[in-house]
């Protein structure tokens, strides 16, 4: 049985990111949010585009005002008013100033801006009541970014701040990686869809709905294959179809050692190489990870198959711990796809049998400026999906650790910022 860290290392080593030459598409800037940038972006614009004022005040020559004070103010003639968006027409001469507003271009001859709170105006004259620093409140052309240099690197997720930068740089279209395709299906004769009446012994297949939502949240495209009965022929047909069109395949159920658990045998019949069968994790011990022979020219290892357990809590835990990092790396992100753990304070007593790395779900609360983990009430059985609702973190008890006391430090995997 593999340790959790060894399983993670194997999985991430198997993942080959999407190809920059083949797996990209061009999108408009307004539809680029949450996409992964495929090529670096440069701009032909300097930022700022020109020297401009960072303050409402007066554009002056520093040498005219360097000795100003309230007792002996410099008195300058106002020769122009420069609002934002206006091209200055004057050159500031000795003894002159221009009224200027935030963002407006600095006129020729001026090198400093005096904020209006340190001035007094009388008709077309301004009194400088305090000496500024040289070049104060002047934002110089190209001081933020120089035209022709790299503005944004490839392999980053485009969020609001990046979209704003690209808009300012006049980049209306972008090359981004296509969304990874993730096939999802559930196995089991006992499974029914959400709109079917249940008979004794039957349960609703919640796994495909939860997994589809998680895959979509990750930025990938879920391909829903539905429920597959415990029939080896039907199961092989679905798996063969899924691996032909998807980058990652996720099945739930059928990977344990029961008489009706066929997944591993079918994978072997399809020439798959099974890298992982069980992991030292609770919930989620039965976990199959496999790859298939590559048929393309550059010998990429695709698709990657995840056979998750059938119990719903185990499905979610193993997805968050193993599948999500794989999707992130596949998507083209250059860094930040590994799981990130936080050290926080536990509000509750946390227990495990110490035999496997144990994950308990709950919610992070900010208490007096310190994050605190509150364990979800009720059973933490792998079959209990109910108390996973409204949780946002998994507390981790390592192998050999059976007890964490209230107020003791615990490591958690944060699932969302909500």
mmCIF file of C-alpha atoms in Angstrom:
data_model
loop_
_atom_site.group_PDB
_atom_site.id
_atom_site.type_symbol
_atom_site.label_atom_id
_atom_site.label_comp_id
_atom_site.label_asym_id
_atom_site.label_seq_id
_atom_site.Cartn_x
_atom_site.Cartn_y
_atom_site.Cartn_z
ATOM 1 C CA UNK A 1 0.000 0.000 0.000
ATOM 2 C CA UNK A 2 1.427 3.370 -1.017
ATOM 3 C CA UNK A 3 1.732 6.340 1.296
ATOM 4 C CA UNK A 4 -0.262 9.430 0.376
ATOM 5 C CA UNK A 5 2.874 11.398 -0.481
ATOM 6 C CA UNK A 6 4.237 8.595 -2.685
ATOM 7 C CA UNK A 7 0.886 8.305 -4.477
ATOM 8 C CA UNK A 8 0.823 12.056 -5.091
ATOM 9 C CA UNK A 9 4.374 11.979 -6.477
ATOM 10 C CA UNK A 10 3.522 9.133 -8.868
ATOM 11 C CA UNK A 11 0.372 10.875 -10.108
ATOM 12 C CA UNK A 12 1.977 14.261 -10.697
ATOM 13 C CA UNK A 13 4.927 12.596 -12.436
ATOM 14 C CA UNK A 14 2.480 10.914 -14.832
ATOM 15 C CA UNK A 15 0.744 14.161 -15.779
ATOM 16 C CA UNK A 16 2.072 15.879 -18.879
ATOM 17 C CA UNK A 17 0.712 19.432 -19.339
ATOM 18 C CA UNK A 18 -1.248 20.327 -22.433
ATOM 19 C CA UNK A 19 0.901 21.069 -25.466
ATOM 20 C CA UNK A 20 1.462 24.733 -26.340
ATOM 21 C CA UNK A 21 1.532 24.031 -30.070
ATOM 22 C CA UNK A 22 -1.496 21.779 -30.298
ATOM 23 C CA UNK A 23 -3.772 22.314 -27.299
ATOM 24 C CA UNK A 24 -4.515 26.032 -27.540
ATOM 25 C CA UNK A 25 -7.288 28.283 -28.777
ATOM 26 C CA UNK A 26 -7.800 32.004 -29.262
ATOM 27 C CA UNK A 27 -10.420 33.709 -27.093
ATOM 28 C CA UNK A 28 -11.709 37.231 -26.700
ATOM 29 C CA UNK A 29 -10.615 39.117 -23.603
ATOM 30 C CA UNK A 30 -14.163 39.219 -22.221
ATOM 31 C CA UNK A 31 -14.315 35.401 -22.216
ATOM 32 C CA UNK A 32 -10.773 34.815 -20.946
ATOM 33 C CA UNK A 33 -11.535 34.849 -17.220
ATOM 34 C CA UNK A 34 -10.194 31.735 -15.427
ATOM 35 C CA UNK A 35 -8.441 30.476 -18.560
ATOM 36 C CA UNK A 36 -4.751 29.532 -18.624
ATOM 37 C CA UNK A 37 -2.537 31.790 -20.717
ATOM 38 C CA UNK A 38 -0.677 29.709 -23.326
ATOM 39 C CA UNK A 39 1.821 32.232 -24.680
ATOM 40 C CA UNK A 40 3.622 35.150 -23.023
ATOM 41 C CA UNK A 41 2.128 38.592 -23.631
ATOM 42 C CA UNK A 42 4.046 41.738 -24.478
ATOM 43 C CA UNK A 43 2.702 45.222 -25.183
ATOM 44 C CA UNK A 44 3.872 48.043 -27.373
ATOM 45 C CA UNK A 45 2.688 50.541 -24.770
ATOM 46 C CA UNK A 46 4.727 51.965 -21.915
ATOM 47 C CA UNK A 47 3.025 52.162 -18.513
ATOM 48 C CA UNK A 48 2.488 54.966 -17.719
ATOM 49 C CA UNK A 49 2.170 56.001 -21.378
ATOM 50 C CA UNK A 50 3.647 59.419 -20.504
ATOM 51 C CA UNK A 51 4.822 61.348 -17.462
ATOM 52 C CA UNK A 52 1.671 62.145 -15.486
ATOM 53 C CA UNK A 53 0.532 63.570 -12.191
ATOM 54 C CA UNK A 54 -0.263 61.390 -9.200
ATOM 55 C CA UNK A 55 -2.077 64.236 -7.441
ATOM 56 C CA UNK A 56 -4.334 67.223 -7.980
ATOM 57 C CA UNK A 57 -2.108 70.281 -7.685
ATOM 58 C CA UNK A 58 0.363 72.355 -9.707
ATOM 59 C CA UNK A 59 3.061 71.266 -12.138
ATOM 60 C CA UNK A 60 6.198 73.309 -11.442
ATOM 61 C CA UNK A 61 9.940 73.463 -11.923
ATOM 62 C CA UNK A 62 11.577 72.159 -8.752
ATOM 63 C CA UNK A 63 14.266 74.843 -8.833
ATOM 64 C CA UNK A 64 11.540 77.491 -8.568
ATOM 65 C CA UNK A 65 10.011 76.065 -5.386
ATOM 66 C CA UNK A 66 12.791 74.217 -3.565
ATOM 67 C CA UNK A 67 13.044 76.870 -0.831
ATOM 68 C CA UNK A 68 9.318 77.583 -0.435
ATOM 69 C CA UNK A 69 7.709 77.859 2.983
ATOM 70 C CA UNK A 70 4.564 79.306 4.515
ATOM 71 C CA UNK A 71 6.565 82.332 5.599
ATOM 72 C CA UNK A 72 8.293 82.827 2.241
ATOM 73 C CA UNK A 73 6.220 81.128 -0.431
ATOM 74 C CA UNK A 74 7.284 80.966 -4.059
ATOM 75 C CA UNK A 75 4.757 82.846 -6.186
ATOM 76 C CA UNK A 76 4.184 81.433 -9.665
ATOM 77 C CA UNK A 77 2.080 82.498 -12.637
ATOM 78 C CA UNK A 78 -0.532 79.931 -13.712
ATOM 79 C CA UNK A 79 -0.251 79.613 -17.501
ATOM 80 C CA UNK A 80 -2.414 76.555 -18.219
ATOM 81 C CA UNK A 81 -4.981 74.166 -16.757
ATOM 82 C CA UNK A 82 -4.411 70.481 -17.593
ATOM 83 C CA UNK A 83 -7.227 67.986 -16.908
ATOM 84 C CA UNK A 84 -6.821 64.258 -17.546
ATOM 85 C CA UNK A 85 -6.966 63.419 -21.242
ATOM 86 C CA UNK A 86 -5.752 66.879 -22.318
ATOM 87 C CA UNK A 87 -2.534 67.418 -24.253
ATOM 88 C CA UNK A 88 -0.519 70.262 -22.624
ATOM 89 C CA UNK A 89 0.232 73.137 -24.960
ATOM 90 C CA UNK A 90 2.589 75.208 -22.812
ATOM 91 C CA UNK A 91 6.200 74.781 -21.820
ATOM 92 C CA UNK A 92 6.653 75.784 -18.202
ATOM 93 C CA UNK A 93 9.164 78.608 -17.948
ATOM 94 C CA UNK A 94 10.903 79.947 -14.825
ATOM 95 C CA UNK A 95 8.318 81.480 -12.492
ATOM 96 C CA UNK A 96 5.421 79.621 -14.097
ATOM 97 C CA UNK A 97 3.115 76.732 -13.090
ATOM 98 C CA UNK A 98 0.231 74.746 -14.576
ATOM 99 C CA UNK A 99 -2.902 73.693 -12.719
ATOM 100 C CA UNK A 100 -2.939 69.893 -13.082
ATOM 101 C CA UNK A 101 -5.248 67.042 -12.117
ATOM 102 C CA UNK A 102 -4.591 63.404 -11.244
ATOM 103 C CA UNK A 103 -3.612 61.368 -14.288
ATOM 104 C CA UNK A 104 -2.996 64.401 -16.493
ATOM 105 C CA UNK A 105 0.161 64.672 -18.591
ATOM 106 C CA UNK A 106 3.058 66.654 -17.162
ATOM 107 C CA UNK A 107 3.767 69.684 -19.371
ATOM 108 C CA UNK A 108 7.178 70.257 -20.884
ATOM 109 C CA UNK A 109 9.513 72.169 -18.592
ATOM 110 C CA UNK A 110 7.859 70.937 -15.360
ATOM 111 C CA UNK A 111 9.417 68.190 -13.276
ATOM 112 C CA UNK A 112 7.493 68.231 -9.982
ATOM 113 C CA UNK A 113 3.907 68.417 -8.773
ATOM 114 C CA UNK A 114 2.933 70.333 -5.635
ATOM 115 C CA UNK A 115 -0.278 69.007 -4.104
ATOM 116 C CA UNK A 116 -3.003 71.629 -3.893
ATOM 117 C CA UNK A 117 -3.283 71.325 -0.096
ATOM 118 C CA UNK A 118 0.166 72.929 0.138
ATOM 119 C CA UNK A 119 -0.762 75.920 -2.026
ATOM 120 C CA UNK A 120 -2.943 79.013 -2.057
ATOM 121 C CA UNK A 121 -4.358 80.444 -5.239
ATOM 122 C CA UNK A 122 -5.143 84.062 -5.983
ATOM 123 C CA UNK A 123 -6.555 84.593 -9.481
ATOM 124 C CA UNK A 124 -3.796 83.524 -11.919
ATOM 125 C CA UNK A 125 -1.118 83.170 -9.258
ATOM 126 C CA UNK A 126 -0.325 80.256 -6.977
ATOM 127 C CA UNK A 127 1.552 80.509 -3.657
ATOM 128 C CA UNK A 128 3.674 77.442 -2.820
ATOM 129 C CA UNK A 129 3.482 77.079 0.968
ATOM 130 C CA UNK A 130 5.893 74.159 1.426
ATOM 131 C CA UNK A 131 8.876 72.884 -0.527
ATOM 132 C CA UNK A 132 8.186 69.573 -2.317
ATOM 133 C CA UNK A 133 10.676 66.810 -2.921
ATOM 134 C CA UNK A 134 12.314 66.723 -6.353
ATOM 135 C CA UNK A 135 10.001 65.023 -8.907
ATOM 136 C CA UNK A 136 7.365 64.527 -6.214
ATOM 137 C CA UNK A 137 3.987 63.146 -7.407
ATOM 138 C CA UNK A 138 5.283 62.594 -10.941
ATOM 139 C CA UNK A 139 4.669 59.128 -12.400
ATOM 140 C CA UNK A 140 7.320 58.711 -15.077
ATOM 141 C CA UNK A 141 6.706 57.096 -18.446
ATOM 142 C CA UNK A 142 7.577 53.350 -18.464
ATOM 143 C CA UNK A 143 8.240 53.314 -14.713
ATOM 144 C CA UNK A 144 5.623 50.549 -14.280
ATOM 145 C CA UNK A 145 6.296 48.625 -17.487
ATOM 146 C CA UNK A 146 8.519 49.143 -20.521
ATOM 147 C CA UNK A 147 7.103 48.445 -23.983
ATOM 148 C CA UNK A 148 8.416 45.302 -25.659
ATOM 149 C CA UNK A 149 9.254 43.431 -22.459
ATOM 150 C CA UNK A 150 7.204 40.533 -21.110
ATOM 151 C CA UNK A 151 3.981 41.737 -19.547
ATOM 152 C CA UNK A 152 2.512 38.382 -18.441
ATOM 153 C CA UNK A 153 4.131 34.930 -18.615
ATOM 154 C CA UNK A 154 2.550 31.807 -20.038
ATOM 155 C CA UNK A 155 1.076 29.277 -17.645
ATOM 156 C CA UNK A 156 -0.843 31.627 -15.371
ATOM 157 C CA UNK A 157 -4.556 31.686 -14.613
ATOM 158 C CA UNK A 158 -6.247 34.813 -15.859
ATOM 159 C CA UNK A 159 -8.223 36.454 -13.076
ATOM 160 C CA UNK A 160 -9.655 39.949 -12.758
ATOM 161 C CA UNK A 161 -6.330 41.721 -12.194
ATOM 162 C CA UNK A 162 -4.694 40.028 -15.196
ATOM 163 C CA UNK A 163 -7.736 40.775 -17.368
ATOM 164 C CA UNK A 164 -7.465 44.433 -16.351
ATOM 165 C CA UNK A 165 -3.782 44.538 -17.259
ATOM 166 C CA UNK A 166 -4.459 42.944 -20.654
ATOM 167 C CA UNK A 167 -7.251 45.394 -21.374
ATOM 168 C CA UNK A 168 -4.994 48.331 -20.509
ATOM 169 C CA UNK A 169 -2.347 46.844 -22.802
ATOM 170 C CA UNK A 170 -4.881 46.672 -25.670
ATOM 171 C CA UNK A 171 -4.819 42.880 -26.014
ATOM 172 C CA UNK A 172 -8.325 42.055 -27.306
ATOM 173 C CA UNK A 173 -7.557 38.395 -28.051
ATOM 174 C CA UNK A 174 -5.392 35.832 -26.300
ATOM 175 C CA UNK A 175 -3.987 32.376 -26.856
ATOM 176 C CA UNK A 176 -5.102 30.110 -24.006
ATOM 177 C CA UNK A 177 -4.940 26.394 -23.350
ATOM 178 C CA UNK A 178 -8.080 24.491 -24.189
ATOM 179 C CA UNK A 179 -10.021 23.193 -21.222
ATOM 180 C CA UNK A 180 -8.962 19.676 -20.156
ATOM 181 C CA UNK A 181 -11.633 17.086 -20.948
ATOM 182 C CA UNK A 182 -12.585 14.925 -17.972
ATOM 183 C CA UNK A 183 -14.861 11.931 -18.482
ATOM 184 C CA UNK A 184 -16.985 10.912 -15.478
ATOM 185 C CA UNK A 185 -19.060 7.811 -14.835
ATOM 186 C CA UNK A 186 -20.289 5.738 -11.903
ATOM 187 C CA UNK A 187 -20.527 1.964 -11.648
ATOM 188 C CA UNK A 188 -23.001 -0.237 -9.781
ATOM 189 C CA UNK A 189 -26.321 -2.028 -10.244
ATOM 190 C CA UNK A 190 -27.643 -0.276 -7.150
ATOM 191 C CA UNK A 191 -27.311 3.222 -8.606
ATOM 192 C CA UNK A 192 -30.239 5.294 -9.826
ATOM 193 C CA UNK A 193 -30.494 8.780 -11.315
ATOM 194 C CA UNK A 194 -31.926 11.692 -9.345
ATOM 195 C CA UNK A 195 -35.295 11.475 -11.092
ATOM 196 C CA UNK A 196 -35.907 7.736 -10.631
ATOM 197 C CA UNK A 197 -37.971 6.323 -7.745
ATOM 198 C CA UNK A 198 -35.875 4.219 -5.371
ATOM 199 C CA UNK A 199 -36.580 0.605 -4.584
ATOM 200 C CA UNK A 200 -35.168 -1.233 -1.526
ATOM 201 C CA UNK A 201 -31.407 -1.577 -1.892
ATOM 202 C CA UNK A 202 -31.074 1.240 -4.421
ATOM 203 C CA UNK A 203 -29.329 4.582 -3.939
ATOM 204 C CA UNK A 204 -29.014 7.802 -5.925
ATOM 205 C CA UNK A 205 -25.767 8.248 -7.821
ATOM 206 C CA UNK A 206 -24.620 11.499 -6.213
ATOM 207 C CA UNK A 207 -20.997 10.970 -7.215
ATOM 208 C CA UNK A 208 -21.273 11.982 -10.857
ATOM 209 C CA UNK A 209 -23.042 15.225 -9.914
ATOM 210 C CA UNK A 210 -20.478 16.145 -7.263
ATOM 211 C CA UNK A 211 -17.571 15.243 -9.538
ATOM 212 C CA UNK A 212 -19.025 17.162 -12.475
ATOM 213 C CA UNK A 213 -19.372 20.260 -10.286
ATOM 214 C CA UNK A 214 -15.807 19.906 -8.992
ATOM 215 C CA UNK A 215 -14.374 19.382 -12.467
ATOM 216 C CA UNK A 216 -16.199 22.450 -13.744
ATOM 217 C CA UNK A 217 -14.910 24.488 -10.770
ATOM 218 C CA UNK A 218 -11.378 23.468 -11.729
ATOM 219 C CA UNK A 219 -11.803 25.027 -15.174
ATOM 220 C CA UNK A 220 -11.963 21.683 -16.981
ATOM 221 C CA UNK A 221 -14.805 20.371 -19.136
ATOM 222 C CA UNK A 222 -16.802 17.488 -17.598
ATOM 223 C CA UNK A 223 -17.976 14.765 -19.996
ATOM 224 C CA UNK A 224 -20.834 12.903 -18.306
ATOM 225 C CA UNK A 225 -21.110 9.186 -19.124
ATOM 226 C CA UNK A 226 -23.721 8.457 -16.459
ATOM 227 C CA UNK A 227 -24.251 5.140 -14.684
ATOM 228 C CA UNK A 228 -22.718 1.898 -15.894
ATOM 229 C CA UNK A 229 -24.138 -1.333 -14.518
ATOM 230 C CA UNK A 230 -21.946 -4.125 -13.150
ATOM 231 C CA UNK A 231 -21.581 -5.704 -16.574
ATOM 232 C CA UNK A 232 -17.992 -6.242 -17.790
ATOM 233 C CA UNK A 233 -18.928 -5.872 -21.462
ATOM 234 C CA UNK A 234 -20.803 -2.609 -20.936
ATOM 235 C CA UNK A 235 -18.099 -1.311 -18.619
ATOM 236 C CA UNK A 236 -15.307 -2.077 -21.089
ATOM 237 C CA UNK A 237 -17.225 -0.323 -23.865
ATOM 238 C CA UNK A 238 -17.663 2.831 -21.769
ATOM 239 C CA UNK A 239 -14.047 2.909 -20.601
ATOM 240 C CA UNK A 240 -12.768 2.408 -24.166
ATOM 241 C CA UNK A 241 -14.931 5.303 -25.362
ATOM 242 C CA UNK A 242 -13.887 7.537 -22.455
ATOM 243 C CA UNK A 243 -10.164 7.013 -22.923
ATOM 244 C CA UNK A 244 -10.545 7.757 -26.640
ATOM 245 C CA UNK A 245 -11.930 11.275 -26.120
ATOM 246 C CA UNK A 246 -10.836 12.459 -22.651
ATOM 247 C CA UNK A 247 -7.599 13.656 -21.089
ATOM 248 C CA UNK A 248 -8.591 12.293 -17.684
ATOM 249 C CA UNK A 249 -11.169 9.628 -16.860
ATOM 250 C CA UNK A 250 -12.787 9.391 -13.435
ATOM 251 C CA UNK A 251 -14.921 6.449 -12.402
ATOM 252 C CA UNK A 252 -16.416 5.872 -8.981
ATOM 253 C CA UNK A 253 -17.022 2.417 -7.578
ATOM 254 C CA UNK A 254 -15.856 -0.976 -8.785
ATOM 255 C CA UNK A 255 -12.214 -0.675 -7.694
ATOM 256 C CA UNK A 256 -12.332 -2.695 -4.488
ATOM 257 C CA UNK A 257 -11.987 -6.484 -4.214
ATOM 258 C CA UNK A 258 -15.621 -7.523 -4.391
ATOM 259 C CA UNK A 259 -17.056 -10.054 -6.840
ATOM 260 C CA UNK A 260 -18.568 -7.234 -8.910
ATOM 261 C CA UNK A 261 -15.551 -4.932 -8.906
ATOM 262 C CA UNK A 262 -14.396 -5.238 -12.511
ATOM 263 C CA UNK A 263 -12.535 -2.014 -13.212
ATOM 264 C CA UNK A 264 -8.950 -3.163 -12.694
ATOM 265 C CA UNK A 265 -9.418 -6.310 -14.809
ATOM 266 C CA UNK A 266 -10.957 -4.307 -17.647
ATOM 267 C CA UNK A 267 -8.155 -1.757 -17.512
ATOM 268 C CA UNK A 268 -5.628 -4.549 -17.897
ATOM 269 C CA UNK A 269 -7.558 -5.967 -20.839
ATOM 270 C CA UNK A 270 -7.309 -2.532 -22.485
ATOM 271 C CA UNK A 271 -3.487 -2.628 -22.098
ATOM 272 C CA UNK A 272 -3.465 -0.094 -19.278
ATOM 273 C CA UNK A 273 -0.541 0.158 -16.906
ATOM 274 C CA UNK A 274 -1.840 0.302 -13.353
ATOM 275 C CA UNK A 275 0.433 2.477 -11.222
ATOM 276 C CA UNK A 276 -1.615 2.605 -8.013
ATOM 277 C CA UNK A 277 -4.151 0.187 -6.501
ATOM 278 C CA UNK A 278 -4.393 1.168 -2.841
ATOM 279 C CA UNK A 279 -3.285 4.184 -0.823
ATOM 280 C CA UNK A 280 -2.695 4.612 2.898
ATOM 281 C CA UNK A 281 -5.550 7.113 3.236
ATOM 282 C CA UNK A 282 -8.862 7.227 5.066
ATOM 283 C CA UNK A 283 -11.348 7.549 3.528
ATOM 284 C CA UNK A 284 -10.295 6.348 0.083
ATOM 285 C CA UNK A 285 -8.004 3.328 0.466
ATOM 286 C CA UNK A 286 -9.008 1.639 -2.833
ATOM 287 C CA UNK A 287 -7.695 3.990 -5.513
ATOM 288 C CA UNK A 288 -6.750 2.897 -9.001
ATOM 289 C CA UNK A 289 -4.524 5.095 -11.140
ATOM 290 C CA UNK A 290 -3.647 3.920 -14.635
ATOM 291 C CA UNK A 291 -2.323 5.137 -17.973
ATOM 292 C CA UNK A 292 -2.798 3.788 -21.469
ATOM 293 C CA UNK A 293 -0.386 3.320 -24.377
ATOM 294 C CA UNK A 294 0.157 6.575 -26.220
ATOM 295 C CA UNK A 295 -0.647 6.644 -29.920
ATOM 296 C CA UNK A 296 0.457 10.168 -30.814
ATOM 297 C CA UNK A 297 3.728 11.398 -32.239
ATOM 298 C CA UNK A 298 5.128 13.056 -29.148
ATOM 299 C CA UNK A 299 4.376 10.087 -26.863
ATOM 300 C CA UNK A 300 2.336 11.921 -24.275
ATOM 301 C CA UNK A 301 1.008 9.813 -21.407
ATOM 302 C CA UNK A 302 -2.753 10.166 -21.926
ATOM 303 C CA UNK A 303 -5.299 9.624 -20.739
ATOM 304 C CA UNK A 304 -4.867 9.333 -16.995
ATOM 305 C CA UNK A 305 -7.444 7.061 -15.379
ATOM 306 C CA UNK A 306 -8.637 7.513 -11.789
ATOM 307 C CA UNK A 307 -10.742 4.700 -10.358
ATOM 308 C CA UNK A 308 -12.145 6.239 -7.171
ATOM 309 C CA UNK A 309 -13.987 4.378 -4.406
ATOM 310 C CA UNK A 310 -17.779 4.255 -4.470
ATOM 311 C CA UNK A 311 -18.534 5.810 -1.104
ATOM 312 C CA UNK A 312 -19.336 9.506 -1.623
ATOM 313 C CA UNK A 313 -17.124 10.987 1.107
ATOM 314 C CA UNK A 314 -14.206 8.890 -0.131
ATOM 315 C CA UNK A 315 -14.865 10.100 -3.672
ATOM 316 C CA UNK A 316 -14.645 13.758 -2.652
ATOM 317 C CA UNK A 317 -11.584 13.329 -0.430
ATOM 318 C CA UNK A 318 -9.627 11.426 -3.086
ATOM 319 C CA UNK A 319 -10.657 13.930 -5.739
ATOM 320 C CA UNK A 320 -9.454 16.879 -3.675
ATOM 321 C CA UNK A 321 -6.254 15.112 -2.645
ATOM 322 C CA UNK A 322 -5.197 13.454 -5.901
ATOM 323 C CA UNK A 323 -7.344 14.316 -8.930
ATOM 324 C CA UNK A 324 -7.560 18.093 -8.605
ATOM 325 C CA UNK A 325 -3.757 18.611 -8.571
ATOM 326 C CA UNK A 326 -3.530 16.414 -11.680
ATOM 327 C CA UNK A 327 -6.151 18.509 -13.503
ATOM 328 C CA UNK A 328 -4.356 21.707 -12.522
ATOM 329 C CA UNK A 329 -0.996 20.479 -13.799
ATOM 330 C CA UNK A 330 -2.569 19.141 -16.986
ATOM 331 C CA UNK A 331 -4.271 22.493 -17.630
ATOM 332 C CA UNK A 332 -0.944 24.221 -18.328
ATOM 333 C CA UNK A 333 -0.475 26.066 -15.027
ATOM 334 C CA UNK A 334 3.280 26.251 -14.472
ATOM 335 C CA UNK A 335 3.136 26.304 -10.687
ATOM 336 C CA UNK A 336 0.737 26.070 -7.782
ATOM 337 C CA UNK A 337 -0.918 22.788 -8.699
ATOM 338 C CA UNK A 338 0.328 20.913 -5.634
ATOM 339 C CA UNK A 339 -2.067 20.716 -2.650
ATOM 340 C CA UNK A 340 -1.500 23.555 -0.193
ATOM 341 C CA UNK A 341 -1.811 22.871 3.521
ATOM 342 C CA UNK A 342 -2.273 25.371 6.337
ATOM 343 C CA UNK A 343 -1.406 25.021 9.991
ATOM 344 C CA UNK A 344 -4.356 26.147 12.091
ATOM 345 C CA UNK A 345 -5.847 25.657 15.529
ATOM 346 C CA UNK A 346 -8.345 22.847 16.101
ATOM 347 C CA UNK A 347 -11.551 23.827 17.868
ATOM 348 C CA UNK A 348 -12.493 20.190 18.486
ATOM 349 C CA UNK A 349 -10.917 16.948 19.562
ATOM 350 C CA UNK A 350 -9.885 15.004 16.438
ATOM 351 C CA UNK A 351 -9.383 11.233 16.483
ATOM 352 C CA UNK A 352 -8.262 8.466 14.144
ATOM 353 C CA UNK A 353 -7.008 4.909 14.550
ATOM 354 C CA UNK A 354 -3.566 5.995 13.340
ATOM 355 C CA UNK A 355 -3.298 3.238 10.740
ATOM 356 C CA UNK A 356 -3.781 5.468 7.689
ATOM 357 C CA UNK A 357 -3.455 9.169 6.930
ATOM 358 C CA UNK A 358 -6.899 10.336 8.003
ATOM 359 C CA UNK A 359 -8.915 13.237 6.602
ATOM 360 C CA UNK A 360 -11.730 14.799 8.624
ATOM 361 C CA UNK A 361 -13.961 17.437 7.076
ATOM 362 C CA UNK A 362 -15.086 20.665 8.613
ATOM 363 C CA UNK A 363 -14.993 24.423 8.299
ATOM 364 C CA UNK A 364 -12.360 27.078 8.866
ATOM 365 C CA UNK A 365 -13.419 30.031 10.999
ATOM 366 C CA UNK A 366 -11.415 33.168 11.684
ATOM 367 C CA UNK A 367 -11.331 33.622 15.472
ATOM 368 C CA UNK A 368 -9.451 36.644 16.870
ATOM 369 C CA UNK A 369 -7.381 36.795 13.710
ATOM 370 C CA UNK A 370 -6.417 33.094 13.833
ATOM 371 C CA UNK A 371 -7.900 30.366 11.677
ATOM 372 C CA UNK A 372 -9.622 27.633 13.628
ATOM 373 C CA UNK A 373 -10.818 24.279 12.269
ATOM 374 C CA UNK A 374 -14.314 23.217 13.341
ATOM 375 C CA UNK A 375 -15.007 19.554 12.676
ATOM 376 C CA UNK A 376 -18.323 18.799 10.987
ATOM 377 C CA UNK A 377 -20.837 17.206 13.322
ATOM 378 C CA UNK A 378 -22.087 13.684 12.887
ATOM 379 C CA UNK A 379 -20.413 10.590 11.520
ATOM 380 C CA UNK A 380 -17.255 10.832 9.453
ATOM 381 C CA UNK A 381 -18.001 7.592 7.678
ATOM 382 C CA UNK A 382 -16.910 7.322 4.046
ATOM 383 C CA UNK A 383 -20.550 6.701 3.184
ATOM 384 C CA UNK A 384 -21.863 9.853 4.858
ATOM 385 C CA UNK A 385 -22.187 12.645 2.346
ATOM 386 C CA UNK A 386 -24.630 14.752 4.358
ATOM 387 C CA UNK A 387 -22.237 16.454 6.768
ATOM 388 C CA UNK A 388 -19.828 17.362 3.955
ATOM 389 C CA UNK A 389 -22.224 20.122 2.937
ATOM 390 C CA UNK A 390 -20.960 23.639 3.760
ATOM 391 C CA UNK A 391 -17.480 22.425 4.691
ATOM 392 C CA UNK A 392 -14.370 24.062 3.266
ATOM 393 C CA UNK A 393 -11.385 22.218 4.728
ATOM 394 C CA UNK A 394 -9.983 18.780 5.523
ATOM 395 C CA UNK A 395 -7.997 18.252 8.715
ATOM 396 C CA UNK A 396 -5.153 15.767 8.340
ATOM 397 C CA UNK A 397 -4.064 13.278 10.988
ATOM 398 C CA UNK A 398 -0.865 11.576 9.812
ATOM 399 C CA UNK A 399 -0.154 7.893 10.188
ATOM 400 C CA UNK A 400 0.476 7.099 13.846
ATOM 401 C CA UNK A 401 -1.367 10.184 15.101
ATOM 402 C CA UNK A 402 -4.512 9.125 16.949
ATOM 403 C CA UNK A 403 -5.501 12.277 18.808
ATOM 404 C CA UNK A 404 -5.386 16.045 18.434
ATOM 405 C CA UNK A 405 -6.668 18.015 21.412
ATOM 406 C CA UNK A 406 -8.800 21.158 21.228
ATOM 407 C CA UNK A 407 -6.629 24.269 20.656
ATOM 408 C CA UNK A 408 -3.785 22.063 19.392
ATOM 409 C CA UNK A 409 -2.265 22.803 15.976
ATOM 410 C CA UNK A 410 -3.506 20.741 13.037
ATOM 411 C CA UNK A 411 -2.662 20.707 9.348
ATOM 412 C CA UNK A 412 -5.599 21.309 6.995
ATOM 413 C CA UNK A 413 -6.169 21.205 3.270
ATOM 414 C CA UNK A 414 -8.225 24.281 2.399
ATOM 415 C CA UNK A 415 -10.899 23.474 -0.175
ATOM 416 C CA UNK A 416 -12.247 26.965 -0.857
ATOM 417 C CA UNK A 417 -12.031 30.539 0.417
ATOM 418 C CA UNK A 418 -15.733 30.753 1.240
#
